[in-house]
Short mmCIF file of C-alpha atoms in Angstrom, two decimals:
data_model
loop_
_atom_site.label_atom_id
_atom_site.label_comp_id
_atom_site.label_asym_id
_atom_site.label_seq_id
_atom_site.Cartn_x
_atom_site.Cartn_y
_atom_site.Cartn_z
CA UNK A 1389 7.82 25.31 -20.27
CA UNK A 1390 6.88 22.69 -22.97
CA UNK A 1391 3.29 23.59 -24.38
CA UNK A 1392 1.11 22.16 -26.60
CA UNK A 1393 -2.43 23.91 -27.93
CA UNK A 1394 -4.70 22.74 -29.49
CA UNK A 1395 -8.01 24.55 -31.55
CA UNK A 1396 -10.46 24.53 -31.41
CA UNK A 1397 -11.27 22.85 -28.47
CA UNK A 1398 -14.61 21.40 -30.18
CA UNK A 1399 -16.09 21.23 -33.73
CA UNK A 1400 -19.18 20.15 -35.11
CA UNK A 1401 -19.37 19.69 -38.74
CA UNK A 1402 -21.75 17.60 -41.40
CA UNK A 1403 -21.04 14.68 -42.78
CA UNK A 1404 -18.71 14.60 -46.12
CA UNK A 1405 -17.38 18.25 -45.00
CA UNK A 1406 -14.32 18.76 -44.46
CA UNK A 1407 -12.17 20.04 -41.62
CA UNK A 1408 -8.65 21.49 -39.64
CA UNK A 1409 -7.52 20.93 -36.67
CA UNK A 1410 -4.71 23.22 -35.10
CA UNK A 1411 -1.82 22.42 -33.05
CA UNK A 1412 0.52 25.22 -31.61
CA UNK A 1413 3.93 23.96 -29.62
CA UNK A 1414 6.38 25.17 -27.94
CA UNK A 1415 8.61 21.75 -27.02
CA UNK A 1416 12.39 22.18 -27.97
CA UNK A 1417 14.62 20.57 -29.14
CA UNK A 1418 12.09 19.39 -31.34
CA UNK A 1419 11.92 15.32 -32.44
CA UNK A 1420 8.29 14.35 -33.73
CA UNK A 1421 4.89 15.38 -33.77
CA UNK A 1422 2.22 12.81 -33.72
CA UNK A 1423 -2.00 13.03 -34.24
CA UNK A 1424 -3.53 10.68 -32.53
CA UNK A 1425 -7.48 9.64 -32.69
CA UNK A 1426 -9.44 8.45 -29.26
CA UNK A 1427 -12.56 7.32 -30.21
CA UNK A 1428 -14.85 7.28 -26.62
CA UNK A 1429 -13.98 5.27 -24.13
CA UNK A 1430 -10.89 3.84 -26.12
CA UNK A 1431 -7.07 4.53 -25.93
CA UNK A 1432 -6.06 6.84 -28.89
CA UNK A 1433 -4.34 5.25 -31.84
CA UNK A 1434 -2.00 6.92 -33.78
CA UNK A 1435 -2.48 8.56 -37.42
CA UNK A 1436 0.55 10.35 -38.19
CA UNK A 1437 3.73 10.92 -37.15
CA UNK A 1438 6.10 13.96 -38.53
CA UNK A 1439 9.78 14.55 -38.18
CA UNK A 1440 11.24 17.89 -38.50
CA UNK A 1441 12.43 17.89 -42.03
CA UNK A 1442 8.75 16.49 -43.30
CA UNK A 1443 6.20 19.58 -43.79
CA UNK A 1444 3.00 17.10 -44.95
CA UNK A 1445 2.22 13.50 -44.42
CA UNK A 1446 -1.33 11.17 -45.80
CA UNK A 1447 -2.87 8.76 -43.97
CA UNK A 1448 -6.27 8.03 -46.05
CA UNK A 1449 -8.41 10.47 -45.68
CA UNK A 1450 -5.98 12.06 -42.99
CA UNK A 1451 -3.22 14.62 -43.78
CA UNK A 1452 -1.01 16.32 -41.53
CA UNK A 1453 0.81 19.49 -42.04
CA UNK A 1454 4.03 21.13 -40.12
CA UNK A 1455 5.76 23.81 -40.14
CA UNK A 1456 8.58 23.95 -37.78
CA UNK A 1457 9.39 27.76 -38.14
CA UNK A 1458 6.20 28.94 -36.44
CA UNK A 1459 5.72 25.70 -34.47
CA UNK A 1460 2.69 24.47 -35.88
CA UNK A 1461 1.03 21.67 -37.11
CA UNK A 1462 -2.41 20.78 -38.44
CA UNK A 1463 -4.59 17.86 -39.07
CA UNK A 1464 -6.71 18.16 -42.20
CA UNK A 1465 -10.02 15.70 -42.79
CA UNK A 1466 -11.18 15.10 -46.26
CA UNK A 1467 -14.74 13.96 -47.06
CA UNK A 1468 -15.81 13.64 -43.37
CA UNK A 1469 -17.58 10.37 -42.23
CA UNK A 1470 -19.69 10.13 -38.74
CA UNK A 1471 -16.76 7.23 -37.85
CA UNK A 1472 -14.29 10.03 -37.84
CA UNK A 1473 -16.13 11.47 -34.65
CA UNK A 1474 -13.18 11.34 -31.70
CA UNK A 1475 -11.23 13.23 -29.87
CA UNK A 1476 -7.70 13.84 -31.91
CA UNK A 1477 -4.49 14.43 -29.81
CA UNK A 1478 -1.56 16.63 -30.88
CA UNK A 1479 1.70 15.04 -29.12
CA UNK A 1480 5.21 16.74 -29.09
CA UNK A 1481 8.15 14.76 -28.71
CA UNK A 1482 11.22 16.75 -27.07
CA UNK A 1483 14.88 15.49 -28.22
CA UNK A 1484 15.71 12.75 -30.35
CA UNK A 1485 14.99 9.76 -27.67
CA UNK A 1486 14.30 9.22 -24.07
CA UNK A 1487 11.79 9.11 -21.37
CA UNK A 1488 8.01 9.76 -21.83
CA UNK A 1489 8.50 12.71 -19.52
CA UNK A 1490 9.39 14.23 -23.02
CA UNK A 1491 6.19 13.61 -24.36
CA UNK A 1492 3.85 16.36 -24.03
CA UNK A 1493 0.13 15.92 -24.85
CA UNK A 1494 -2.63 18.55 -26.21
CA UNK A 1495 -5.49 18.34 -24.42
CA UNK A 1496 -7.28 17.37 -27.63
CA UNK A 1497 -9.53 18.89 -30.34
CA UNK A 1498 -13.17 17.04 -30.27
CA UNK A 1499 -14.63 16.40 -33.55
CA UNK A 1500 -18.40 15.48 -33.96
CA UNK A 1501 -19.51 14.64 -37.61
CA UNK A 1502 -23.48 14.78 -37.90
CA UNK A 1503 -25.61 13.00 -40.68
CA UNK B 855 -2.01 -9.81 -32.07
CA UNK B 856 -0.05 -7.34 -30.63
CA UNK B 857 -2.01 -5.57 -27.99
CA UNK B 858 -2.31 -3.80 -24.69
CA UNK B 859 -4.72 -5.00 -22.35
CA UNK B 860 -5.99 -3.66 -18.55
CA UNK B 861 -7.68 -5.22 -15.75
CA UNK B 862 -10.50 -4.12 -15.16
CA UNK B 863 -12.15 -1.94 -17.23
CA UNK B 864 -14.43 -0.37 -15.21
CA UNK B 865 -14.19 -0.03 -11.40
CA UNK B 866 -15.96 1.51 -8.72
CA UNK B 867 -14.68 1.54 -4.92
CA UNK B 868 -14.83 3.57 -1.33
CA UNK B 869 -12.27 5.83 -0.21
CA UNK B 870 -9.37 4.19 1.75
CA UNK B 871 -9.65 0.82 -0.10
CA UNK B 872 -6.77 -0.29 -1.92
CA UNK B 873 -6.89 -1.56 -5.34
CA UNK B 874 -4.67 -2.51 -8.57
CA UNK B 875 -5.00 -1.95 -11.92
CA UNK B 876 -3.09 -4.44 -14.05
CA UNK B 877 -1.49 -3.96 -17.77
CA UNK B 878 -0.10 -6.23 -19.89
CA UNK B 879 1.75 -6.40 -23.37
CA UNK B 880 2.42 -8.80 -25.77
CA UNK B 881 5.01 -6.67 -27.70
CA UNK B 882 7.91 -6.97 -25.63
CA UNK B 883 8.78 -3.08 -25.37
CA UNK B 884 10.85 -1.90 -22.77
CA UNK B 885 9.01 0.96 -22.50
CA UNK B 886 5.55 1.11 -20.60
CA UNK B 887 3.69 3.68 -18.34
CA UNK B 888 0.74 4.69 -16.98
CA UNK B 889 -1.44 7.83 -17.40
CA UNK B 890 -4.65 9.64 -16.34
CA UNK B 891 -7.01 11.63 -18.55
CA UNK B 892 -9.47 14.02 -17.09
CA UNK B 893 -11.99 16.56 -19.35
CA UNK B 894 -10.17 19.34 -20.23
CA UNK B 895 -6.73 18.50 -18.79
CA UNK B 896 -5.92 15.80 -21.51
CA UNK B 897 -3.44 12.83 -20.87
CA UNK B 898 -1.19 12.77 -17.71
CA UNK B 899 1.93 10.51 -16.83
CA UNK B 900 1.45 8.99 -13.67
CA UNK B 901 4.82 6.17 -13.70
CA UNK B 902 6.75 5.34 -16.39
CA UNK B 903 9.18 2.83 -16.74
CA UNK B 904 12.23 2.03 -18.84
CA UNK B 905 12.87 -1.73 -17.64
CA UNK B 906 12.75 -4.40 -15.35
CA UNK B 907 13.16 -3.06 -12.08
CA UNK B 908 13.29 0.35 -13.36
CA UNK B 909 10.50 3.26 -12.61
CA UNK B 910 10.16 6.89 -12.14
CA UNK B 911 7.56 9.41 -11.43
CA UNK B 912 5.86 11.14 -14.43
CA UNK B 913 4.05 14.65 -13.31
CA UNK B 914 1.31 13.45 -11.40
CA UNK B 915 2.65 10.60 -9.35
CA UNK B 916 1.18 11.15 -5.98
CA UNK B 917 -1.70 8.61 -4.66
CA UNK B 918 -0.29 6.10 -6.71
CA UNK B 919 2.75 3.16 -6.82
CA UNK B 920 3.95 0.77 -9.28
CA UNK B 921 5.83 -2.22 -10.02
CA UNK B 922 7.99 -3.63 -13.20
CA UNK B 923 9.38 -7.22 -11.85
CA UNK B 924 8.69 -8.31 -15.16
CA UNK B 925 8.83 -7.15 -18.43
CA UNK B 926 5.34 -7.57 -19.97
CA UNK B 927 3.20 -6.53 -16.71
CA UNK B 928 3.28 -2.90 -15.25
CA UNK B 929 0.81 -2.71 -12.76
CA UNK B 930 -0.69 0.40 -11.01
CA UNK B 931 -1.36 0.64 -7.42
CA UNK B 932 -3.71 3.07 -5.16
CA UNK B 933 -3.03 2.07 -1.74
CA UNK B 934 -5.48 4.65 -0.34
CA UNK B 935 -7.80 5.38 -2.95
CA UNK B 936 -9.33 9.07 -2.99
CA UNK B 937 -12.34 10.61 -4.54
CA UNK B 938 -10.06 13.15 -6.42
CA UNK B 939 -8.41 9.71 -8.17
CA UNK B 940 -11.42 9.12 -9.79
CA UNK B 941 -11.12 9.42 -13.54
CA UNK B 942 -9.77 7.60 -16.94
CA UNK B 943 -6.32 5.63 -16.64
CA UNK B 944 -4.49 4.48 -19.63
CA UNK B 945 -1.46 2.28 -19.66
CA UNK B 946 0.70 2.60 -22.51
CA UNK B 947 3.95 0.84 -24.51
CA UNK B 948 6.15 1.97 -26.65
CA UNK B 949 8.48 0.60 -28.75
CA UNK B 950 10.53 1.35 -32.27
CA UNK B 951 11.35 3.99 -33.66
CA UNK B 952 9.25 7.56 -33.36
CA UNK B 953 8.16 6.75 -29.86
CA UNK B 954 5.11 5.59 -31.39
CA UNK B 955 3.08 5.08 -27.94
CA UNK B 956 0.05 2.24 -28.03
CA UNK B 957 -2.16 2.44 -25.41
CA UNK B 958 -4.36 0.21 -23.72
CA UNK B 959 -8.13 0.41 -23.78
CA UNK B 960 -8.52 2.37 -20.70
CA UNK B 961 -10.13 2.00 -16.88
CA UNK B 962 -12.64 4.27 -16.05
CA UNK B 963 -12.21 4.21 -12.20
CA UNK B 964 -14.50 5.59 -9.57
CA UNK B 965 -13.68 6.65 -6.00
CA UNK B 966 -17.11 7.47 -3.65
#
């Protein structure tokens, strides 16, 4: 069964920390792995996307790591700022097209940045 | 601007009444579904469809209907609304390549 986990479930950190978010799979055949951020009450937006042959992709302040041998990807935050406080969704896409039925979701990591 | 957009945002309704969430895109993708997001579960397809006329159940279809007689509306349909329905529903495009999905702002929906 296609699986994606995510840690830690919830984090709490201080502003201009930084931080990593984790993001275990189990999809296959493997296309693309995405991080998305949902701020509260809004839909997510997307920050990265990864393809199997990239291992680490920027996006500001935003980098995303992957390592498809052990299946695993991870969102690193430099410099945190209380804006970055969301929910941030792994997403595993199976094959190299289709359906959205070969989308599989994390249930999310949530991030709180304090002052 | 290129954009998703639902109708309405925020809803609140008895059991048994029927009701209709509407989504729209400007982007002209193909591609457009609808999910449901509950704490601790993440996001779940509801529908999904691939084209005009053309729909299928994602893994939580039951309790709900929709439509795709044209290309930039995908509405979503409770005929008998239930208390267990209640929760966040996102519609979502998607369109080039990477399956880059852009969702809509959300309806927080709530059954009594």
């Amino acid at each position: 069964k296609n699986q994606v986990e995510q840690s830690p479930q919830s984090l709490i950190i201080l502003e201009g920390k930084n931080c990593t978010l984790q993001c275990n799979y189990t999809v296959s055949p493997f296309s693309n792995l995405r991080w998305y951020k949902q701020d509260t009450g809004r839909g997510p937006v997307s920050l990265t996307i990864m393809t199997f042959s990239e291992n680490t992709k920027s996006n500001g302040r935003y980098t995303a790591t992957l390592d498809a041998d052990t299946k695993q990807s991870s969102l690193h935050i430099t410099a945190s700022q209380l804006s970055d406080s969301a929910s941030y969704i792994c997403v595993v896409t199976q094959g190299s097209s289709g359906s959205a039925r070969q989308l599989t979701f994390g249930s999310g990591t949530q991030l709180t940045v304090l002052p | 601007e290129a954009q998703v957009t639902q109708n309405p945002r925020y809803l609140i309704t008895v059991t048994g009444k029927k009701l209709t969430v509407t989504c729209s895109q400007n982007m002209n993708h193909e591609y457009m579904s609808w999910y449901r997001q509950d704490p601790g579960l993440g996001l779940r397809q509801i529908y999904y469809s691939m084209n005009v006329e053309v729909t299928d159940k994602g893994d939580v279809p039951e309790g709900y209907k929709v439509s795709r007689k044209e290309k930039r509306n995908f509405p979503l349909i409770l005929e008998s609304p239930s208390p267990n329905q209640t929760s966040l529903y996102f519609c979502a495009t998607r369109g080039g390549g990477g399956n880059e999905q852009f969702f809509g702002p959300g309806t927080r929906l709530t059954v009594l």
